[in-house]
Coordinates of C-alpha atoms in Angstrom, one line a residue:
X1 CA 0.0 0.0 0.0
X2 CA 1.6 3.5 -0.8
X3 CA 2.7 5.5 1.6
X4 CA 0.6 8.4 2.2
X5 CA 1.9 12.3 2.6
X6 CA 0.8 14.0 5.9
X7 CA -0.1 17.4 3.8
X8 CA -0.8 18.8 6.7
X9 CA 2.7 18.9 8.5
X10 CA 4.7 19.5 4.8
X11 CA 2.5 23.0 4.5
X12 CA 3.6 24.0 7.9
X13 CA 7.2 22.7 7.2
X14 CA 7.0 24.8 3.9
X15 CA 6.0 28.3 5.8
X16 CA 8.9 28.0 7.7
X17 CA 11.4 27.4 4.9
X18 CA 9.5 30.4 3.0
X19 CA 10.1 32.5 6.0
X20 CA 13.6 31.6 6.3
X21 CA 14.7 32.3 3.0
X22 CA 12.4 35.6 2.5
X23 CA 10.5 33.6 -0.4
X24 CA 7.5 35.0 -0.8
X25 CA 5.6 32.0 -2.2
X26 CA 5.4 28.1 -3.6
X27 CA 3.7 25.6 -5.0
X28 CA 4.2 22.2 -4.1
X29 CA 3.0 19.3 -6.3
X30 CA 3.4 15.5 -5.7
X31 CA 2.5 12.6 -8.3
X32 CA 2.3 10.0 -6.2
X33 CA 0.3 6.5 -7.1
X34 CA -1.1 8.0 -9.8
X35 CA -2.8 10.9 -8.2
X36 CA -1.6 14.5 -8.0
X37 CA -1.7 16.2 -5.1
X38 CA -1.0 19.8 -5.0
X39 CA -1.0 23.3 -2.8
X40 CA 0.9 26.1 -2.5
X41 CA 1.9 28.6 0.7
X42 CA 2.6 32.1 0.8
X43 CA 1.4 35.1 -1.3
X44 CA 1.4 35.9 -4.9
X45 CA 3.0 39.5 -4.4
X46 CA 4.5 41.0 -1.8
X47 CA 2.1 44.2 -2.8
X48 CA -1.1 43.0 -3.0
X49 CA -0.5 40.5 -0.2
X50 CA -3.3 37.6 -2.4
X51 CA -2.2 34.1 -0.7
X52 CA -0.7 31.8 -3.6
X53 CA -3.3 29.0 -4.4
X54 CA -3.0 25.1 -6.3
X55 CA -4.2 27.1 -9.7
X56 CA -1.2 30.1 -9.5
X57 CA 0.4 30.3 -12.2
X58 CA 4.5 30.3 -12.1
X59 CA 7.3 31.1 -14.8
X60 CA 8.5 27.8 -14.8
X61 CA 12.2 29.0 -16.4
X62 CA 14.2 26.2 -18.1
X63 CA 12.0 23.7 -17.3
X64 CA 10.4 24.7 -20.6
X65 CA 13.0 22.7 -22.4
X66 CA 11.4 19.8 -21.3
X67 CA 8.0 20.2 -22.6
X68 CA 10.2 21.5 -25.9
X69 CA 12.0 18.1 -26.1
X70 CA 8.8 16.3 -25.6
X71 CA 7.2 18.3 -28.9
X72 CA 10.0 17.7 -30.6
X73 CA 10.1 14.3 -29.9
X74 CA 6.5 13.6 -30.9
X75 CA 8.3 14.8 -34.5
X76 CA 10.9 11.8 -34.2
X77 CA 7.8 9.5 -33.1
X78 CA 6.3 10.8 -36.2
X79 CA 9.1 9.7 -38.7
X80 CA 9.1 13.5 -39.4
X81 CA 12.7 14.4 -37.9
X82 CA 15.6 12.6 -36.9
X83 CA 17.6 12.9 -34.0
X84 CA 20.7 12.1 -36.1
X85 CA 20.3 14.0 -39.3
X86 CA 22.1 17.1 -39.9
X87 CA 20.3 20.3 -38.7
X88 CA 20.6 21.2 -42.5
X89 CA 18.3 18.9 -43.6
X90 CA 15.6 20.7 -42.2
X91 CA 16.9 24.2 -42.4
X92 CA 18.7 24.3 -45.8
X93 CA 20.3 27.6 -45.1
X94 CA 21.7 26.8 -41.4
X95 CA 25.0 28.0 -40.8
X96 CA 27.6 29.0 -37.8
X97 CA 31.3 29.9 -38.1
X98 CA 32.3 26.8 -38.4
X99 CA 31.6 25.2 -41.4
X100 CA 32.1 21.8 -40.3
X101 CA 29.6 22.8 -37.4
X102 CA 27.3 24.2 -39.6
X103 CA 27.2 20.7 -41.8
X104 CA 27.0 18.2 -38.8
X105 CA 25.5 19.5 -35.9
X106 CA 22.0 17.4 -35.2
X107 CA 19.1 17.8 -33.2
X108 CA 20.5 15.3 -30.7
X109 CA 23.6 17.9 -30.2
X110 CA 20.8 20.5 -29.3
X111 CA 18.7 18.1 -27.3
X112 CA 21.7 17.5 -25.0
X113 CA 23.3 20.7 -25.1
X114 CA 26.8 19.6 -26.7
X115 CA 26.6 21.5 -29.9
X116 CA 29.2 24.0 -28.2
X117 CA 27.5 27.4 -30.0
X118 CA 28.1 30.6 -28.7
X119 CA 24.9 32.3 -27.7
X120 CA 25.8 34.8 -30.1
X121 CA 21.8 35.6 -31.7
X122 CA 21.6 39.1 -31.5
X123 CA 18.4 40.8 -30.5
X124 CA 16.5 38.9 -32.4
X125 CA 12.9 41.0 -31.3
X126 CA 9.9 40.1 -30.2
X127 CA 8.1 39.1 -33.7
X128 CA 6.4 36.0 -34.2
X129 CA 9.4 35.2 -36.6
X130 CA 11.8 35.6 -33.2
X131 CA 13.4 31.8 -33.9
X132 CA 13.8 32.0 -37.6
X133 CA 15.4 35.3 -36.8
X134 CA 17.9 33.9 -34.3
X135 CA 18.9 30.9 -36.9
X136 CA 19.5 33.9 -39.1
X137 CA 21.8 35.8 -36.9
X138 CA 23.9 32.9 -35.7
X139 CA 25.9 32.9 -39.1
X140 CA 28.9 34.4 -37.3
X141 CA 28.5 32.7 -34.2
X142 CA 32.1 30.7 -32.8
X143 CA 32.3 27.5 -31.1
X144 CA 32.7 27.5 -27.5
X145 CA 34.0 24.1 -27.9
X146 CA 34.2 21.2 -30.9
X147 CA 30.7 20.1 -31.9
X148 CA 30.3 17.1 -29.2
X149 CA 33.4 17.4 -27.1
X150 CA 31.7 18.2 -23.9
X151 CA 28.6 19.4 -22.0
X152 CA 28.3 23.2 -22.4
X153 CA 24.2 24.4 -21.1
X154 CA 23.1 26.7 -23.9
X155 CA 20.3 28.6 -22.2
X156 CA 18.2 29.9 -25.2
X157 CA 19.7 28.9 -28.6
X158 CA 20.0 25.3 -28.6
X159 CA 16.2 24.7 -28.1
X160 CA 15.3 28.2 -30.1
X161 CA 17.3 26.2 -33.4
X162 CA 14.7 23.6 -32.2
X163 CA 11.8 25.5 -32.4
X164 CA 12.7 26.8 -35.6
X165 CA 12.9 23.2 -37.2
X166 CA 9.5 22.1 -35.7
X167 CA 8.0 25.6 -37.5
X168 CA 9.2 24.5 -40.8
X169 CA 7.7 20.8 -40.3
X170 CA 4.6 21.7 -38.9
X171 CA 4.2 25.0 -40.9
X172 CA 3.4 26.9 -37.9
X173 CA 4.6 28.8 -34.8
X174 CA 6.2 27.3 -32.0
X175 CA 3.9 28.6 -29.6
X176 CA 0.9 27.4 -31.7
X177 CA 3.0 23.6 -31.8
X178 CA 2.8 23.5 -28.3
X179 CA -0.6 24.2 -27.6
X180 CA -1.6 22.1 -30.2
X181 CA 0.9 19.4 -29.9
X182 CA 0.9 19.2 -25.5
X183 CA -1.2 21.7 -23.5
X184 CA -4.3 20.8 -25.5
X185 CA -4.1 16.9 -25.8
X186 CA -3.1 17.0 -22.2
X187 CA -5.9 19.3 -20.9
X188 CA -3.6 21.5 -19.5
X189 CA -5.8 24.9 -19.2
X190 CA -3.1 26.9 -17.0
X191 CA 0.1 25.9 -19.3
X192 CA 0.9 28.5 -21.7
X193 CA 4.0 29.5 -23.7
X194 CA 3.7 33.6 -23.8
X195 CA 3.0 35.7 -20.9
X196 CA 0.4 37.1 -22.7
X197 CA -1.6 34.3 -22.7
X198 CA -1.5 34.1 -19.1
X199 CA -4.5 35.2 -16.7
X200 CA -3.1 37.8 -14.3
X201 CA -5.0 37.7 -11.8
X202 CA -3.8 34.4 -11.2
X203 CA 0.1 34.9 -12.5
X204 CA 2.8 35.1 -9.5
X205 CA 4.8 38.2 -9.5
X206 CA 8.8 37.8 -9.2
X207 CA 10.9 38.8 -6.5
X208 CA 14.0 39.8 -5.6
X209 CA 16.2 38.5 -2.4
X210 CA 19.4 40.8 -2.0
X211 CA 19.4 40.3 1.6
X212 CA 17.7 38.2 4.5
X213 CA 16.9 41.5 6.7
X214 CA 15.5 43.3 3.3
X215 CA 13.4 40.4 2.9
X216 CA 11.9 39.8 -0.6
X217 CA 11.3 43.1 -3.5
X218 CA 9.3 43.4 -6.3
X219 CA 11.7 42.9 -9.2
X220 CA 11.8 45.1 -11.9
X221 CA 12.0 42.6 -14.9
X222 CA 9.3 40.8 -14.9
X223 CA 10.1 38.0 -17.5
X224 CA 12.5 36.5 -20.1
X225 CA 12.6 37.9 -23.8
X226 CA 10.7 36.0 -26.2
X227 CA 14.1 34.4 -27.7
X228 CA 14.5 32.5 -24.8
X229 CA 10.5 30.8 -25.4
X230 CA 11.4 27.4 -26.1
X231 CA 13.9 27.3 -23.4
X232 CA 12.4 29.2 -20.9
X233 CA 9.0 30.8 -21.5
X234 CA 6.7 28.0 -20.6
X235 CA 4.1 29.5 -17.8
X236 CA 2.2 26.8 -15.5
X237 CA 1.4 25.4 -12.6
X238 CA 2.7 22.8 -9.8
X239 CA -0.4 20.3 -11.7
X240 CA 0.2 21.3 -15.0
X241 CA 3.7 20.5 -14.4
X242 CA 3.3 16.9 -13.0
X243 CA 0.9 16.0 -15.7
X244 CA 3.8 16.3 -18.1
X245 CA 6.2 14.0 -15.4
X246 CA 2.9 11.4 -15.8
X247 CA 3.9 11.0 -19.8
X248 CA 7.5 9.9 -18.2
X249 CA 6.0 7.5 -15.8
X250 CA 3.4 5.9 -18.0
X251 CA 5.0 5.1 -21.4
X252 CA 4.3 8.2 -23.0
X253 CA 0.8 8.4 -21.7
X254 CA -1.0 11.5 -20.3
X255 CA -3.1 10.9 -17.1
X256 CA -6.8 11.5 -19.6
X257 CA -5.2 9.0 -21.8
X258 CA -4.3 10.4 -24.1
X259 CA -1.0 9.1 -26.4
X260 CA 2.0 11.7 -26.3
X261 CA 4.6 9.9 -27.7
X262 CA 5.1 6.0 -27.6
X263 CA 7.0 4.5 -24.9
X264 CA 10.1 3.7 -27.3
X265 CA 10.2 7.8 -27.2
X266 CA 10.0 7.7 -23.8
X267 CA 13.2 5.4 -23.4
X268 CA 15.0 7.7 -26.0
X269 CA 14.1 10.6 -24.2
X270 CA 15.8 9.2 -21.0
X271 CA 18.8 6.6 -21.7
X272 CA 20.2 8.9 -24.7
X273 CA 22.6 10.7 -22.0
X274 CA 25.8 12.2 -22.0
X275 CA 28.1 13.0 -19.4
X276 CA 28.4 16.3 -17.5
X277 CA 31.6 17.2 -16.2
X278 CA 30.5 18.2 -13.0
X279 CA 28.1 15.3 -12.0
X280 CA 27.0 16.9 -7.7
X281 CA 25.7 20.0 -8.7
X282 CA 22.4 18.6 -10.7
X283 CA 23.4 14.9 -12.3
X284 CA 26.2 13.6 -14.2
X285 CA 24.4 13.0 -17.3
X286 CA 22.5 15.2 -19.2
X287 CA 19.5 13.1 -21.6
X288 CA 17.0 14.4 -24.2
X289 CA 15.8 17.6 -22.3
X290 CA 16.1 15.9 -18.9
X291 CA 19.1 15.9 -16.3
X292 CA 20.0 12.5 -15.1
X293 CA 20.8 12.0 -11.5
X294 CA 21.6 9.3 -9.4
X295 CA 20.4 9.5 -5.6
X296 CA 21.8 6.4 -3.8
X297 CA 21.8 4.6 -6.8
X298 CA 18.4 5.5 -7.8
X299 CA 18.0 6.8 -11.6
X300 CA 15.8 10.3 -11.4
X301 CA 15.0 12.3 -14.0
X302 CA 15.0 16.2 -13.4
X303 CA 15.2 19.5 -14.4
X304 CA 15.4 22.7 -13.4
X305 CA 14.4 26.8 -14.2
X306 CA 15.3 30.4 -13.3
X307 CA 13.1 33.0 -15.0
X308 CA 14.1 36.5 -13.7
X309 CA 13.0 35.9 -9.9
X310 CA 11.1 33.2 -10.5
X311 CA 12.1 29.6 -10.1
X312 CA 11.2 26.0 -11.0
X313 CA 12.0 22.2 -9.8
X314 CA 10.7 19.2 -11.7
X315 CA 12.1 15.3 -10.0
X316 CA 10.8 12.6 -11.3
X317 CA 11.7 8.9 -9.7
X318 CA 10.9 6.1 -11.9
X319 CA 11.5 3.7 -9.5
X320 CA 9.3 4.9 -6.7
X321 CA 6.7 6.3 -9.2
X322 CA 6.9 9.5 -7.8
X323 CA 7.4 12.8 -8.9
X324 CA 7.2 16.3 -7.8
X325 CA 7.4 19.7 -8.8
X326 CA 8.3 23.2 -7.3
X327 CA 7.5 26.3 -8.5
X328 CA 8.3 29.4 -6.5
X329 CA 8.1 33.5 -7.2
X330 CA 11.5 34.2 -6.0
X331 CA 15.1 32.4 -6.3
X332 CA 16.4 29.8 -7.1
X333 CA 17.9 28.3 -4.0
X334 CA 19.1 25.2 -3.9
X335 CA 19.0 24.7 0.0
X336 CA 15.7 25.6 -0.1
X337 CA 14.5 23.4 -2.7
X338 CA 16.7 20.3 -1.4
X339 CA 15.2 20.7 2.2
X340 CA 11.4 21.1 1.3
X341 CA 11.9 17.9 -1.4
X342 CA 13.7 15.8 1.2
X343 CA 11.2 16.6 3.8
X344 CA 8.6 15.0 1.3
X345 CA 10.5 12.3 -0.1
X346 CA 10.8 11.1 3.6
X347 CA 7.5 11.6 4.2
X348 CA 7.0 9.1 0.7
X349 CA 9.6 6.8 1.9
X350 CA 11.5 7.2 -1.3
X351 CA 15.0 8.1 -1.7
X352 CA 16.1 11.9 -1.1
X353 CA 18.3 13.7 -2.5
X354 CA 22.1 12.9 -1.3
X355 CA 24.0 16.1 0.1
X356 CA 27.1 17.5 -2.0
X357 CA 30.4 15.9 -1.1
X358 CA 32.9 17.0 1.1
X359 CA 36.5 18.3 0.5
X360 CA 39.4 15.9 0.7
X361 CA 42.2 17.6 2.4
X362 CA 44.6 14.9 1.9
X363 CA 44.7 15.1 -1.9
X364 CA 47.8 16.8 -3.5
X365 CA 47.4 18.5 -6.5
X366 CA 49.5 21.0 -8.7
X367 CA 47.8 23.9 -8.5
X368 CA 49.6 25.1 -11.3
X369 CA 47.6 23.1 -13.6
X370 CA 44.2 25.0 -13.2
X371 CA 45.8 28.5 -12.4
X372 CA 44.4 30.4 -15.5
X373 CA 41.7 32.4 -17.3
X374 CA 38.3 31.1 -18.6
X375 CA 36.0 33.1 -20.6
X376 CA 33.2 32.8 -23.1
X377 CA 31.4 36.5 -24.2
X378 CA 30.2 38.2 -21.4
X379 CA 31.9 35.9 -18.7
X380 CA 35.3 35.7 -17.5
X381 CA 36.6 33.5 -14.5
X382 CA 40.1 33.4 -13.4
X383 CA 41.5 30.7 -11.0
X384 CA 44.2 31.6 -8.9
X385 CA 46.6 29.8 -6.6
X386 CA 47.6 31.7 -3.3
X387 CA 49.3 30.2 -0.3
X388 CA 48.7 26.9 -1.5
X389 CA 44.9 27.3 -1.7
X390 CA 42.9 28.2 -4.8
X391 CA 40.8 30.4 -5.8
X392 CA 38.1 31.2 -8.5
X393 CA 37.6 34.9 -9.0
X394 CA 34.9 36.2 -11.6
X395 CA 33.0 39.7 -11.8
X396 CA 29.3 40.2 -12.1
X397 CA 27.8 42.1 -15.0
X398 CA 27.5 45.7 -13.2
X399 CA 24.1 46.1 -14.4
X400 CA 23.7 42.7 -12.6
X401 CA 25.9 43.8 -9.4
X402 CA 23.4 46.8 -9.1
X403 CA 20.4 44.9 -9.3
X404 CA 21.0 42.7 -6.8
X405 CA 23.2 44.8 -4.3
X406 CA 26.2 42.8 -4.8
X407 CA 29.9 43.7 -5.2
X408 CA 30.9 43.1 -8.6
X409 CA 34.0 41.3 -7.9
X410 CA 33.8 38.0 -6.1
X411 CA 36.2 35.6 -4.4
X412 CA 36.1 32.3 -3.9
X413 CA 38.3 29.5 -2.5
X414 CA 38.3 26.2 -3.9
X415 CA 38.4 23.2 -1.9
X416 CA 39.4 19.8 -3.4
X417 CA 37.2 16.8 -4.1
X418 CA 39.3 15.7 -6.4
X419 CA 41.3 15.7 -9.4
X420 CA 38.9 17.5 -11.7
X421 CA 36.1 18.7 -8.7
X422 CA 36.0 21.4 -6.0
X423 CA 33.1 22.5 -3.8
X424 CA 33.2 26.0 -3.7
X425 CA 31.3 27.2 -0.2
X426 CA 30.4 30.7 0.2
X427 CA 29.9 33.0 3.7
X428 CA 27.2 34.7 2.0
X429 CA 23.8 33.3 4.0
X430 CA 22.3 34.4 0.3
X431 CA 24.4 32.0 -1.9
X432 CA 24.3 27.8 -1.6
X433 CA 27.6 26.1 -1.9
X434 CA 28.4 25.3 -5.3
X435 CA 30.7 22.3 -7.1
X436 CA 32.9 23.0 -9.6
X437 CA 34.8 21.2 -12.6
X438 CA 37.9 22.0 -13.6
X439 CA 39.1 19.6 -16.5
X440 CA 40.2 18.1 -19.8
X441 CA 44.1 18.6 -19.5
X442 CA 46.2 19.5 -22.3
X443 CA 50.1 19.6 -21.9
X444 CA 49.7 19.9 -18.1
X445 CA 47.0 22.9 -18.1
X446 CA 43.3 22.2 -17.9
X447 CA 41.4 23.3 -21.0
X448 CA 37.9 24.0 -19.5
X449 CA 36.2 25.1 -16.4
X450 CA 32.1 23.6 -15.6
X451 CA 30.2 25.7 -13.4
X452 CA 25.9 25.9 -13.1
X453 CA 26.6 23.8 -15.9
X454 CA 27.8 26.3 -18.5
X455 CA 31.1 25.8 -19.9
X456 CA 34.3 28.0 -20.2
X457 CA 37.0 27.3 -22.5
X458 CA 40.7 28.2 -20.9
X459 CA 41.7 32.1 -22.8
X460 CA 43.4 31.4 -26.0
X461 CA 44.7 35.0 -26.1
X462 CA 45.7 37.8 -23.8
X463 CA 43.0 39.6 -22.9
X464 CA 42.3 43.5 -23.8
X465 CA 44.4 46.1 -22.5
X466 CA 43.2 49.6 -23.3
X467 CA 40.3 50.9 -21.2
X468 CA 37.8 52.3 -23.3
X469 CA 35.5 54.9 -21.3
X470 CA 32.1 55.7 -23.5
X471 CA 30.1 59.2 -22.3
X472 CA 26.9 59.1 -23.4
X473 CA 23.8 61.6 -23.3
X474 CA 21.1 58.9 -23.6
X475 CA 17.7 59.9 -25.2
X476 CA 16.0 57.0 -24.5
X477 CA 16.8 55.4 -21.3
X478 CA 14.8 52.5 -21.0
X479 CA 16.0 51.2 -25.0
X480 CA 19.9 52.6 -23.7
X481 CA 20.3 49.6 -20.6
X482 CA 18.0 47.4 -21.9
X483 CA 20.1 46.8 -25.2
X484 CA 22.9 47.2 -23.0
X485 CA 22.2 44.4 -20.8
X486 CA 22.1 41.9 -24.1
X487 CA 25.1 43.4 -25.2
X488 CA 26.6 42.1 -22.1
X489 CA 26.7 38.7 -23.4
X490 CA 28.4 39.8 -26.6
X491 CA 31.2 41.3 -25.2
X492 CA 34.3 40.6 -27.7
X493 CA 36.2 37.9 -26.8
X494 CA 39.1 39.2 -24.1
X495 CA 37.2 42.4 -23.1
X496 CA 36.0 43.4 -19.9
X497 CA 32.8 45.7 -18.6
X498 CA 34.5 47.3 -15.3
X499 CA 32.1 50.2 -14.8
X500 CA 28.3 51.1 -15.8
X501 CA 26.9 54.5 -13.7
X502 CA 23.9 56.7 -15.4
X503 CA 22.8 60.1 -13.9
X504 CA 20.2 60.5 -11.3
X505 CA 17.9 61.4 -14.0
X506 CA 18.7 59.1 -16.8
X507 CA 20.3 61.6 -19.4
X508 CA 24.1 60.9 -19.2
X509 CA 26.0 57.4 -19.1
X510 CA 29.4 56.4 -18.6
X511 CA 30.6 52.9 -18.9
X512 CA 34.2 52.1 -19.0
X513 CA 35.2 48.7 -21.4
X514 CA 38.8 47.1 -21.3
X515 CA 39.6 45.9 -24.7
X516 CA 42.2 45.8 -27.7
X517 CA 41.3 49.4 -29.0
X518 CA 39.4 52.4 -28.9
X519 CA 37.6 51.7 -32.5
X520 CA 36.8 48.1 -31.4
X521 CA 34.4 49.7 -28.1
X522 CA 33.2 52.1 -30.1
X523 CA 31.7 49.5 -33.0
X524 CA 30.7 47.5 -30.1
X525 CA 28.6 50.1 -28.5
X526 CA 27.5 52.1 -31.7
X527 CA 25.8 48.8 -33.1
X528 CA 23.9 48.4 -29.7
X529 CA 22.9 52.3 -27.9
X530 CA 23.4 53.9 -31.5
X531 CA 20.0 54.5 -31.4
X532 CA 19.5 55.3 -27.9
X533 CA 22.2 57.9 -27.5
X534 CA 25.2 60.3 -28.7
X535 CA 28.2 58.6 -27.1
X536 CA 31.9 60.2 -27.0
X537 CA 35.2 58.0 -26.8
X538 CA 38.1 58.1 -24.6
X539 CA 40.9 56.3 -23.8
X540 CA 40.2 56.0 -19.9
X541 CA 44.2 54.8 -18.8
X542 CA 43.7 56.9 -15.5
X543 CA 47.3 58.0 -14.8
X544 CA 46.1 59.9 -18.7
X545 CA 43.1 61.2 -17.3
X546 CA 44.8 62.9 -14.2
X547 CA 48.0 64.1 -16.2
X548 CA 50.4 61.8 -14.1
X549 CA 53.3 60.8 -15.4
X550 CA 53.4 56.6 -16.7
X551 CA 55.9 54.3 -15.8

């Protein structure tokens, strides 16, 4: 007989956790015999103080690849598309930097995130032709690392190259697939994939956490562009969530029976896996739109999402045929998440989730061999060794550091697991210890480092050297940041954002950029703010700007 869940003690369990982390709301939902049980504790917005209910709807983040893969896959079950076919077949005029890339990468590459493209789209708009405008801009876009050498998490383009392929099979847009292909045939009224679509009265609002005594703020995005749809625009609830986990449990069946995909899909979807280099953080393999973990030698299926201060989690456990979902209007954080699952699990008496591994103090390693830089556009890490300890030091977007009240440079130590892992802790009560992979060694030097499952290839070159400072009198404020923040991710390879201020009332901007030359910051910006302001160039070397004599 299955072990029942005492409901009762989990939702009191759950106000406390809320209260502890400042989360202003969740929405709990357990699959468990069969039946779905679901509720939710705390308040939709911090502002209008409405208590969160079963039918609140959540931004369910990156979770939204999953119900992509499982479209896509009702394509494959279809004879329609094939997992192994170039991505040319379907899209004639596909085509990156590389042109062996651009031959050879395949919808499984996509599916599993080790197609190694650089997010490199663009702003692709908000149009209804968004996808076939990112396949567009991608022409130029490098390789992070060779097509199939490694896990790399591509947060929007992967599964936007997806969405683009099903539009040209079905003739019809992606959103319009999904609704037709899942939410429909499932019965899933609450599941949508634009905000639009979503009733407000019944939509969480995101929130903000930058500290524990500040408690939880309204933030001011309030969701992902439309380019990030097929990877991260799905909208739902804890129910609507779990239905989908029933397809996994059931061979492809929804819980109305109705047929999804057929239960040799089903096996595809899950035993197609490749491994992540960093296997504690989430799994250490990464299947057909699902992360695969192993808890005490149990095989669960997951997957999770972050949506601009919202936050999804999605476990499904074959063996216990269980699953459950999270959604939450604030976050993520994993502590939270881990403590409310476990408590349920237990409650289930299924397996829980195992705790991340402690350092080994005894292990000697050359440090030597991870000391160096690690960058894709946009991100730059460097790992250091100092008094035999080492160190990962990286620097937030300033935009970002602003937003969230942080400091924009942060310091971390390292702490050995062991050859290729470290747990890095952190003293910040706001931040969850974190693994790390450092990996793939190459005359003595590791070649990549795996963090939050996004890869960063070791610095082939030296990175830029001139600092750039770019006044602007900005006549259009909100179109200035907002395409500055995508050009962020851009950045030219080697160049670094050290400084982004504006003027109490919005009209002047000054943003300092350390690159190669003056010209190459002044494309950069001029193809991004050009139409948002009337910027002036300087070299920014401040013993120049003072009149001090260099050495």
């Amino acid at each position: 007989m299955a072990q029942a869940l005492d409901v009762t003690s989990i939702r009191a369990r759950v106000a406390e956790l809320l209260a502890e982390y400042r989360i202003p709301s969740a929405a709990i939902g357990v699959l468990h015999g069969g039946e779905i049980t679901d509720f939710a504790v705390g308040v939709k917005s911090i502002i209008t103080r409405d208590p969160a209910t079963s039918g609140t709807i959540y931004q369910c983040g990156s979770v939204s690849k999953t119900w992509t893969a499982l479209a896509f896959m009702q394509l494959v079950d279809e004879g329609k598309v094939a997992l192994d076919e170039p991505v040319r077949t379907y899209l004639p005029d596909f085509r990156v930097a590389d042109p062996d890339v651009s031959a050879r990468v395949t919808p499984r590459h996509l599916l599993n995130h080790t197609h190694g493209i650089e997010e490199d789209y663009g702003d692709p708009g908000e149009d209804d032709d968004v996808y076939e405008r990112m396949v567009r801009n991608i022409a130029g876009a490098r390789q992070v690392h060779p097509l199939g050498h490694t896990h790399g998490y591509s947060a929007a383009l992967g599964y936007a190259i997806l969405a683009r392929v099903m539009e040209v099979i079905d003739g019809k847009r992606w959103d319009d697939i999904m609704k037709d292909r899942l939410f429909d045939p499932m019965g899933l009224t609450s599941t949508s994939s634009r905000r639009e679509h979503v009733h407000q009265d019944r939509a969480a609002t995101g929130h903000l956490v930058r500290s524990l005594e500040e408690g939880a703020v309204l933030s001011p995005l309030g969701h992902l562009p439309r380019s990030f749809g097929p990877g991260g625009n799905v909208s739902t609830t804890a129910s609507d969530l779990l239905t989908m986990a029933y397809v996994f449990l059931n061979e492809g069946k929804a819980p109305n029976g109705t047929g999804i995909v057929s239960p040799g899909i089903i096996r595809e979807m899950t035993e197609s896996r490749v491994p992540i280099p960093d296997p504690y953080m989430f799994g250490p393999e990464w299947a057909l739109g699902l992360i695969v973990c192993d808890w005490y030698g149990q095989t669960v299926y997951a997957h999770d999402g972050s949506a601009v201060s919202q936050s999804a989690r999605l476990r499904i456990l074959p063996e216990s045929n269980i699953a459950v979902s999270m959604l939450a209007n604030a976050g993520p954080r994993d502590g939270f998440y881990r403590r409310v699952f476990n408590e349920i699990l237990a409650d289930l008496g299924a397996a829980t989730i195992p705790d991340l591994p402690e350092p080994d103090p005894t292990l000697a390693l050359d440090l030597s061999r991870y000391e160096g830089s690690y960058e894709r556009p946009g991100t730059r890490y460097e790992v250091v060794a100092e008094d035999g300890r080492l160190h990962l030091r990286f620097s937030l977007n300033p935009m970002e550091a602003q937003l969230l009240d942080r400091p924009e440079q942060l310091d971390h130590e390292l702490l050995q697991i062991s050859e290729t892992h470290f747990l890095m802790p952190s003293d910040d009560p706001l931040e969850d210890p974190q693994t790390v992979a450092i990996y793939d060694f190459e005359n003595g030097a590791a070649q990549y480092l795996h963090t939050n499952c996004r890869v960063n290839p070791r610095a082939r070159e030296e990175g830029g050297t001139v600092p750039v400072m770019a006044v602007s009198t900005v006549s259009d404020s909100n179109g200035f940041w907002d395409s500055l923040k995508k050009a962020y991710g851009r950045l030219p390879q080697g160049a670094r954002w050290t400084l982004a201020v504006s003027s109490t009332d919005g009209t002047k901007a000054v943003n300092v950029i350390v690159h190669d030359s003056i010209d190459d910051v002044r494309n950069f910006l001029e193809e991004h703010t050009g139409a948002f302001a009337t910027t002036d160039y300087f070299e920014a070397d401040a013993a120049n700007a003072v009149g001090l004599p260099t050495r």
